[in-house]
Amino acid sequence: DTGHVDSASSSCSSSPLPGPTVGGLDEAEYAHLDRYGFIVVAPEASRQGGREEEREARRSLKWLEMLGEVRAHPVSEWPARHGKFTSRLAKGIPDCMRCQVWPLLAGVSADQPNPVGYRELYLRISGYERQIDLDIERTLRDHVMFKIRFSQAQVSLFKMLVAYSNHDRVVGYCQGMSTVAAFLLLYFDEELAFRVLVAVMEREAGDVRGLFVSGFPRLFEAFYVQDRLTRKYLPRLHRRLAVLGIPPSIYATKWYLTLFLGFPFHLATRIWDLFLCYGADILVCVA
């Protein structure tokens, strides 16, 4: 679903699906796309589809009105500026509004030029090109944008990851980052997606960057906190996992390294609504 409310930013991805035979996809495959562009093997007709669309359209108008009131203020002031911001955020941002709201939550202005020098970064050799290319072939291959090898989306993803590996030489490139970058390309053009990626990695709230630094310090901290919270709030589950010898590192590594984007897409986007607003600590709460 890439539709936009009238005043949506021009830097958001606006991608009506191409013709039924463009890019190697036949008409039958296009008929089996869900609202987010993922190929569905056995699509099921939803009886409430029309009702849900009407509800989201109404909520989109509310978010558009609310954005006009809070756009000029820091994100931390938004709940005070609009009394229903917190409750509306918890319900989930309407998908057509995420391309406007997410950059604001990440502290990125779509109107300002990119200070990072994106073109210079992706044209520079980083040494991670081979690993990036291998991972791209496995990233979001069930999505219409990334299904075809060397599609425009895959080329943009490659450039984004090379640029980031040059931008942050300490992190470089780590598996999981390809999924995060591809996810951002579903909502933003290439350069804005890169700027949001940099903002997400460098924000102080929760130290997302620490999940990908060599040695994974933030990842092991998340495992520890998650284990302590499980012991406190779910003691029976904690004892059972201990008896079976299953620590958080067994099942939660991919959760954190993909920032929960391995979950069903409608749920992953709801998690990101909260993550971009409250920081990486929300990831431990979700876990």
mmCIF file of C-alpha atoms in Angstrom:
data_model
loop_
_atom_site.group_PDB
_atom_site.id
_atom_site.type_symbol
_atom_site.label_atom_id
_atom_site.label_comp_id
_atom_site.label_asym_id
_atom_site.label_seq_id
_atom_site.Cartn_x
_atom_site.Cartn_y
_atom_site.Cartn_z
ATOM 1 C CA ASP A 1 0.000 0.000 0.000
ATOM 2 C CA THR A 2 1.911 3.056 -1.215
ATOM 3 C CA GLY A 3 -0.970 5.502 -1.491
ATOM 4 C CA HIS A 4 -0.551 8.922 0.076
ATOM 5 C CA VAL A 5 -2.745 11.584 1.551
ATOM 6 C CA ASP A 6 -2.714 14.705 -0.651
ATOM 7 C CA SER A 7 -0.042 16.535 1.298
ATOM 8 C CA ALA A 8 2.313 13.559 1.561
ATOM 9 C CA SER A 9 5.975 14.373 1.102
ATOM 10 C CA SER A 10 7.262 14.104 -2.445
ATOM 11 C CA SER A 11 10.337 12.286 -1.115
ATOM 12 C CA CYS A 12 8.245 9.294 -0.090
ATOM 13 C CA SER A 13 8.260 6.251 -2.334
ATOM 14 C CA SER A 14 5.328 6.494 -4.721
ATOM 15 C CA SER A 15 5.272 3.216 -6.585
ATOM 16 C CA PRO A 16 2.130 2.079 -8.351
ATOM 17 C CA LEU A 17 2.686 -1.490 -9.413
ATOM 18 C CA PRO A 18 4.118 -1.876 -12.905
ATOM 19 C CA GLY A 19 2.427 -3.750 -15.727
ATOM 20 C CA PRO A 20 1.626 -7.441 -15.261
ATOM 21 C CA THR A 21 4.665 -8.697 -17.174
ATOM 22 C CA VAL A 22 7.270 -6.101 -16.159
ATOM 23 C CA GLY A 23 10.319 -7.320 -14.258
ATOM 24 C CA GLY A 24 9.691 -11.002 -14.827
ATOM 25 C CA LEU A 25 6.466 -11.237 -12.809
ATOM 26 C CA ASP A 26 3.423 -12.585 -14.576
ATOM 27 C CA GLU A 27 -0.169 -11.512 -14.097
ATOM 28 C CA ALA A 28 -0.935 -14.363 -11.683
ATOM 29 C CA GLU A 29 1.848 -13.293 -9.314
ATOM 30 C CA TYR A 30 0.636 -9.683 -9.281
ATOM 31 C CA ALA A 31 -2.832 -10.945 -8.410
ATOM 32 C CA HIS A 32 -1.381 -12.496 -5.254
ATOM 33 C CA LEU A 33 0.196 -9.425 -3.665
ATOM 34 C CA ASP A 34 -0.917 -8.282 -0.249
ATOM 35 C CA ARG A 35 -1.423 -4.607 0.532
ATOM 36 C CA TYR A 36 2.271 -4.181 1.364
ATOM 37 C CA GLY A 37 3.557 -5.705 -1.885
ATOM 38 C CA PHE A 38 4.492 -9.144 -0.537
ATOM 39 C CA ILE A 39 3.708 -12.177 -2.666
ATOM 40 C CA VAL A 40 1.078 -14.325 -0.941
ATOM 41 C CA VAL A 41 1.115 -18.038 -1.715
ATOM 42 C CA ALA A 42 -2.505 -18.682 -0.793
ATOM 43 C CA PRO A 43 -4.322 -15.346 -0.464
ATOM 44 C CA GLU A 44 -7.503 -15.318 1.570
ATOM 45 C CA ALA A 45 -10.259 -12.827 0.957
ATOM 46 C CA SER A 46 -10.905 -10.712 4.025
ATOM 47 C CA ARG A 47 -14.552 -10.112 4.840
ATOM 48 C CA GLN A 48 -13.611 -7.028 6.802
ATOM 49 C CA GLY A 49 -11.182 -5.624 4.222
ATOM 50 C CA GLY A 50 -13.472 -2.781 3.181
ATOM 51 C CA ARG A 51 -14.303 -1.894 6.769
ATOM 52 C CA GLU A 52 -10.610 -1.849 7.736
ATOM 53 C CA GLU A 53 -9.783 0.397 4.793
ATOM 54 C CA GLU A 54 -12.518 2.833 5.795
ATOM 55 C CA ARG A 55 -11.251 2.853 9.380
ATOM 56 C CA GLU A 56 -7.680 3.521 8.264
ATOM 57 C CA ALA A 57 -8.836 6.305 5.940
ATOM 58 C CA ARG A 58 -10.582 8.028 8.864
ATOM 59 C CA ARG A 59 -7.524 7.587 11.061
ATOM 60 C CA SER A 60 -5.286 8.962 8.302
ATOM 61 C CA LEU A 61 -7.273 12.202 8.269
ATOM 62 C CA LYS A 62 -6.875 12.467 12.051
ATOM 63 C CA TRP A 63 -3.111 11.946 11.773
ATOM 64 C CA LEU A 64 -2.882 14.515 8.985
ATOM 65 C CA GLU A 65 -4.669 17.063 11.151
ATOM 66 C CA MET A 66 -2.491 16.175 14.135
ATOM 67 C CA LEU A 67 0.705 16.509 12.088
ATOM 68 C CA GLY A 68 -0.227 20.075 11.253
ATOM 69 C CA GLU A 69 -0.276 20.830 14.978
ATOM 70 C CA VAL A 70 2.892 19.051 16.079
ATOM 71 C CA ARG A 71 5.237 19.122 13.053
ATOM 72 C CA ALA A 72 6.976 22.325 14.187
ATOM 73 C CA HIS A 73 7.795 20.973 17.660
ATOM 74 C CA PRO A 74 10.303 18.411 19.006
ATOM 75 C CA VAL A 75 9.017 14.845 19.155
ATOM 76 C CA SER A 76 9.335 14.864 22.936
ATOM 77 C CA GLU A 77 6.671 17.603 23.076
ATOM 78 C CA TRP A 78 4.187 15.853 20.809
ATOM 79 C CA PRO A 79 2.134 14.145 23.556
ATOM 80 C CA ALA A 80 1.738 17.481 25.325
ATOM 81 C CA ARG A 81 0.906 19.296 22.090
ATOM 82 C CA HIS A 82 -1.776 16.794 21.179
ATOM 83 C CA GLY A 83 -3.554 14.868 23.918
ATOM 84 C CA LYS A 84 -4.367 11.863 21.734
ATOM 85 C CA PHE A 85 -0.900 11.378 20.251
ATOM 86 C CA THR A 86 0.124 8.571 22.622
ATOM 87 C CA SER A 87 -3.092 6.582 22.224
ATOM 88 C CA ARG A 88 -3.095 7.004 18.433
ATOM 89 C CA LEU A 89 0.532 5.914 18.252
ATOM 90 C CA ALA A 90 -0.259 2.791 20.259
ATOM 91 C CA LYS A 91 -3.012 1.904 17.795
ATOM 92 C CA GLY A 92 -0.495 2.156 14.955
ATOM 93 C CA ILE A 93 0.254 4.926 12.493
ATOM 94 C CA PRO A 94 -1.836 4.567 9.295
ATOM 95 C CA ASP A 95 0.452 3.018 6.701
ATOM 96 C CA CYS A 96 0.020 5.823 4.185
ATOM 97 C CA MET A 97 1.185 8.305 6.850
ATOM 98 C CA ARG A 98 4.340 6.493 7.912
ATOM 99 C CA CYS A 99 6.443 8.094 5.179
ATOM 100 C CA GLN A 100 5.674 11.462 6.790
ATOM 101 C CA VAL A 101 5.701 10.534 10.477
ATOM 102 C CA TRP A 102 8.691 8.193 10.671
ATOM 103 C CA PRO A 103 11.320 10.745 9.544
ATOM 104 C CA LEU A 104 9.995 13.181 12.142
ATOM 105 C CA LEU A 105 10.210 10.526 14.858
ATOM 106 C CA ALA A 106 13.753 9.718 13.715
ATOM 107 C CA GLY A 107 14.723 13.397 13.715
ATOM 108 C CA VAL A 108 15.163 13.647 9.943
ATOM 109 C CA SER A 109 13.793 16.533 7.891
ATOM 110 C CA ALA A 110 12.868 15.496 4.365
ATOM 111 C CA ASP A 111 13.223 19.111 3.187
ATOM 112 C CA GLN A 112 16.844 19.576 4.256
ATOM 113 C CA PRO A 113 19.737 18.534 2.009
ATOM 114 C CA ASN A 114 21.715 15.471 3.018
ATOM 115 C CA PRO A 115 24.756 16.609 5.017
ATOM 116 C CA VAL A 116 26.367 13.164 4.935
ATOM 117 C CA GLY A 117 27.466 13.232 1.274
ATOM 118 C CA TYR A 118 25.562 10.145 0.174
ATOM 119 C CA ARG A 119 26.842 9.937 -3.404
ATOM 120 C CA GLU A 120 30.466 10.209 -2.340
ATOM 121 C CA LEU A 121 29.943 7.467 0.235
ATOM 122 C CA TYR A 122 28.420 4.837 -2.052
ATOM 123 C CA LEU A 123 30.983 5.489 -4.816
ATOM 124 C CA ARG A 124 33.838 4.725 -2.419
ATOM 125 C CA ILE A 125 35.076 1.132 -2.041
ATOM 126 C CA SER A 126 34.484 -0.165 1.485
ATOM 127 C CA GLY A 127 35.614 -3.791 1.315
ATOM 128 C CA TYR A 128 32.163 -5.113 2.264
ATOM 129 C CA GLU A 129 30.782 -5.190 -1.269
ATOM 130 C CA ARG A 130 30.941 -8.962 -1.733
ATOM 131 C CA GLN A 131 29.180 -9.784 1.551
ATOM 132 C CA ILE A 132 26.572 -7.097 0.922
ATOM 133 C CA ASP A 133 25.839 -8.497 -2.537
ATOM 134 C CA LEU A 134 25.447 -12.025 -1.137
ATOM 135 C CA ASP A 135 23.011 -10.849 1.533
ATOM 136 C CA ILE A 136 20.961 -8.727 -0.871
ATOM 137 C CA GLU A 137 20.100 -11.849 -2.848
ATOM 138 C CA ARG A 138 18.417 -13.206 0.307
ATOM 139 C CA THR A 139 16.704 -10.006 1.460
ATOM 140 C CA LEU A 140 12.908 -9.560 1.176
ATOM 141 C CA ARG A 141 12.766 -11.848 -1.852
ATOM 142 C CA ASP A 142 9.035 -12.347 -1.296
ATOM 143 C CA HIS A 143 8.418 -8.650 -1.932
ATOM 144 C CA VAL A 144 7.619 -7.401 -5.423
ATOM 145 C CA MET A 145 10.370 -4.751 -5.255
ATOM 146 C CA PHE A 146 13.142 -7.188 -4.335
ATOM 147 C CA LYS A 147 12.041 -10.388 -6.048
ATOM 148 C CA ILE A 148 13.992 -9.786 -9.270
ATOM 149 C CA ARG A 149 17.782 -9.967 -9.113
ATOM 150 C CA PHE A 150 19.472 -6.623 -9.901
ATOM 151 C CA SER A 151 16.156 -4.775 -9.772
ATOM 152 C CA GLN A 152 16.263 -1.053 -9.070
ATOM 153 C CA ALA A 153 15.382 -1.736 -5.440
ATOM 154 C CA GLN A 154 18.287 -4.172 -5.076
ATOM 155 C CA VAL A 155 20.660 -1.659 -6.667
ATOM 156 C CA SER A 156 19.457 1.041 -4.254
ATOM 157 C CA LEU A 157 19.864 -1.363 -1.344
ATOM 158 C CA PHE A 158 23.438 -2.156 -2.391
ATOM 159 C CA LYS A 159 24.312 1.538 -2.627
ATOM 160 C CA MET A 160 22.739 2.270 0.764
ATOM 161 C CA LEU A 161 24.688 -0.457 2.538
ATOM 162 C CA VAL A 162 28.003 0.414 0.891
ATOM 163 C CA ALA A 163 27.420 4.065 1.787
ATOM 164 C CA TYR A 164 26.726 3.197 5.420
ATOM 165 C CA SER A 165 29.757 0.909 5.659
ATOM 166 C CA ASN A 166 31.859 3.902 4.551
ATOM 167 C CA HIS A 167 29.987 6.345 6.773
ATOM 168 C CA ASP A 168 30.570 4.285 9.935
ATOM 169 C CA ARG A 169 33.834 2.405 9.561
ATOM 170 C CA VAL A 170 33.566 0.957 13.094
ATOM 171 C CA VAL A 171 30.311 -0.826 12.334
ATOM 172 C CA GLY A 172 30.984 -1.340 8.645
ATOM 173 C CA TYR A 173 28.433 -3.911 7.613
ATOM 174 C CA CYS A 174 26.702 -6.605 9.658
ATOM 175 C CA GLN A 175 24.113 -9.182 8.656
ATOM 176 C CA GLY A 176 20.649 -7.919 9.539
ATOM 177 C CA MET A 177 21.380 -4.407 8.303
ATOM 178 C CA SER A 178 20.279 -5.414 4.798
ATOM 179 C CA THR A 179 16.791 -6.198 6.082
ATOM 180 C CA VAL A 180 16.572 -2.872 7.911
ATOM 181 C CA ALA A 181 17.732 -0.897 4.874
ATOM 182 C CA ALA A 182 15.388 -2.785 2.513
ATOM 183 C CA PHE A 183 12.498 -2.122 4.869
ATOM 184 C CA LEU A 184 13.184 1.629 4.753
ATOM 185 C CA LEU A 185 13.257 1.534 0.951
ATOM 186 C CA LEU A 186 9.637 0.376 1.008
ATOM 187 C CA TYR A 187 8.677 3.796 2.382
ATOM 188 C CA PHE A 188 11.330 6.281 1.245
ATOM 189 C CA ASP A 189 13.431 7.119 -1.749
ATOM 190 C CA GLU A 190 17.028 5.953 -1.619
ATOM 191 C CA GLU A 191 18.669 9.029 -0.141
ATOM 192 C CA LEU A 192 16.002 9.692 2.485
ATOM 193 C CA ALA A 193 16.048 5.995 3.442
ATOM 194 C CA PHE A 194 19.812 6.289 3.997
ATOM 195 C CA ARG A 195 19.374 9.364 6.173
ATOM 196 C CA VAL A 196 16.732 7.618 8.294
ATOM 197 C CA LEU A 197 19.040 4.586 8.616
ATOM 198 C CA VAL A 198 21.882 6.801 9.856
ATOM 199 C CA ALA A 199 19.552 8.571 12.286
ATOM 200 C CA VAL A 200 18.217 5.292 13.659
ATOM 201 C CA MET A 201 21.717 3.885 14.137
ATOM 202 C CA GLU A 202 23.116 7.008 15.764
ATOM 203 C CA ARG A 203 20.299 8.086 18.053
ATOM 204 C CA GLU A 204 21.207 7.958 21.721
ATOM 205 C CA ALA A 205 17.990 6.317 22.922
ATOM 206 C CA GLY A 206 18.853 2.647 23.320
ATOM 207 C CA ASP A 207 22.107 2.584 21.322
ATOM 208 C CA VAL A 208 20.931 0.693 18.234
ATOM 209 C CA ARG A 209 24.424 0.977 16.817
ATOM 210 C CA GLY A 210 25.684 -1.189 19.675
ATOM 211 C CA LEU A 211 23.650 -4.094 18.285
ATOM 212 C CA PHE A 212 25.907 -4.196 15.227
ATOM 213 C CA VAL A 213 29.334 -3.150 16.541
ATOM 214 C CA SER A 214 31.936 -5.929 16.624
ATOM 215 C CA GLY A 215 31.401 -7.945 19.797
ATOM 216 C CA PHE A 216 27.684 -6.999 19.858
ATOM 217 C CA PRO A 217 27.736 -5.302 23.309
ATOM 218 C CA ARG A 218 24.179 -3.966 23.110
ATOM 219 C CA LEU A 219 22.899 -7.344 21.907
ATOM 220 C CA PHE A 220 24.235 -9.189 24.956
ATOM 221 C CA GLU A 221 22.922 -6.436 27.207
ATOM 222 C CA ALA A 222 19.483 -6.912 25.634
ATOM 223 C CA PHE A 223 19.686 -10.665 26.262
ATOM 224 C CA TYR A 224 20.528 -10.036 29.927
ATOM 225 C CA VAL A 225 17.725 -7.527 30.487
ATOM 226 C CA GLN A 226 15.240 -9.734 28.633
ATOM 227 C CA ASP A 227 16.223 -12.736 30.765
ATOM 228 C CA ARG A 228 15.804 -10.771 34.007
ATOM 229 C CA LEU A 229 12.413 -9.417 32.937
ATOM 230 C CA THR A 230 11.256 -12.893 31.946
ATOM 231 C CA ARG A 231 12.351 -14.234 35.335
ATOM 232 C CA LYS A 232 10.404 -11.479 37.117
ATOM 233 C CA TYR A 233 7.186 -11.394 35.081
ATOM 234 C CA LEU A 234 7.019 -14.899 33.570
ATOM 235 C CA PRO A 235 8.709 -17.113 36.168
ATOM 236 C CA ARG A 236 7.150 -20.385 34.979
ATOM 237 C CA LEU A 237 8.248 -19.746 31.414
ATOM 238 C CA HIS A 238 11.712 -18.748 32.639
ATOM 239 C CA ARG A 239 12.095 -21.987 34.608
ATOM 240 C CA ARG A 240 10.911 -24.044 31.659
ATOM 241 C CA LEU A 241 13.372 -22.409 29.267
ATOM 242 C CA ALA A 242 16.155 -22.934 31.826
ATOM 243 C CA VAL A 243 15.316 -26.656 32.139
ATOM 244 C CA LEU A 244 15.412 -26.991 28.365
ATOM 245 C CA GLY A 245 18.659 -25.035 28.165
ATOM 246 C CA ILE A 246 17.253 -22.301 25.903
ATOM 247 C CA PRO A 247 18.771 -18.858 26.620
ATOM 248 C CA PRO A 248 17.544 -15.733 24.757
ATOM 249 C CA SER A 249 20.529 -15.935 22.388
ATOM 250 C CA ILE A 250 19.037 -19.119 20.883
ATOM 251 C CA TYR A 251 15.810 -17.549 19.649
ATOM 252 C CA ALA A 252 16.125 -13.765 19.959
ATOM 253 C CA THR A 253 19.342 -12.970 18.070
ATOM 254 C CA LYS A 254 17.523 -12.482 14.765
ATOM 255 C CA TRP A 255 14.815 -10.443 16.503
ATOM 256 C CA TYR A 256 17.303 -7.790 17.549
ATOM 257 C CA LEU A 257 19.652 -7.871 14.548
ATOM 258 C CA THR A 258 16.739 -7.276 12.166
ATOM 259 C CA LEU A 259 14.992 -4.893 14.600
ATOM 260 C CA PHE A 260 12.003 -7.280 14.600
ATOM 261 C CA LEU A 261 11.472 -7.065 10.848
ATOM 262 C CA GLY A 262 11.288 -10.851 10.587
ATOM 263 C CA PHE A 263 7.834 -10.656 12.162
ATOM 264 C CA PRO A 264 4.630 -10.459 10.064
ATOM 265 C CA PHE A 265 4.815 -7.122 8.293
ATOM 266 C CA HIS A 266 1.701 -5.555 9.818
ATOM 267 C CA LEU A 267 3.132 -6.325 13.265
ATOM 268 C CA ALA A 268 6.687 -5.215 12.411
ATOM 269 C CA THR A 269 5.441 -1.806 11.310
ATOM 270 C CA ARG A 270 3.486 -1.406 14.563
ATOM 271 C CA ILE A 271 6.682 -2.224 16.496
ATOM 272 C CA TRP A 272 8.596 0.358 14.459
ATOM 273 C CA ASP A 273 5.984 3.021 15.213
ATOM 274 C CA LEU A 274 6.880 2.626 18.889
ATOM 275 C CA PHE A 275 10.588 1.999 18.313
ATOM 276 C CA LEU A 276 11.102 5.223 16.366
ATOM 277 C CA CYS A 277 9.284 7.213 19.036
ATOM 278 C CA TYR A 278 10.625 5.650 22.240
ATOM 279 C CA GLY A 279 13.999 4.221 21.217
ATOM 280 C CA ALA A 280 15.559 0.760 21.283
ATOM 281 C CA ASP A 281 14.393 -0.066 24.826
ATOM 282 C CA ILE A 282 11.003 -0.821 23.301
ATOM 283 C CA LEU A 283 12.617 -3.795 21.528
ATOM 284 C CA VAL A 284 13.323 -5.508 24.857
ATOM 285 C CA CYS A 285 9.725 -4.870 25.895
ATOM 286 C CA VAL A 286 8.482 -6.455 22.671
ATOM 287 C CA ALA A 287 10.809 -9.434 23.157
#
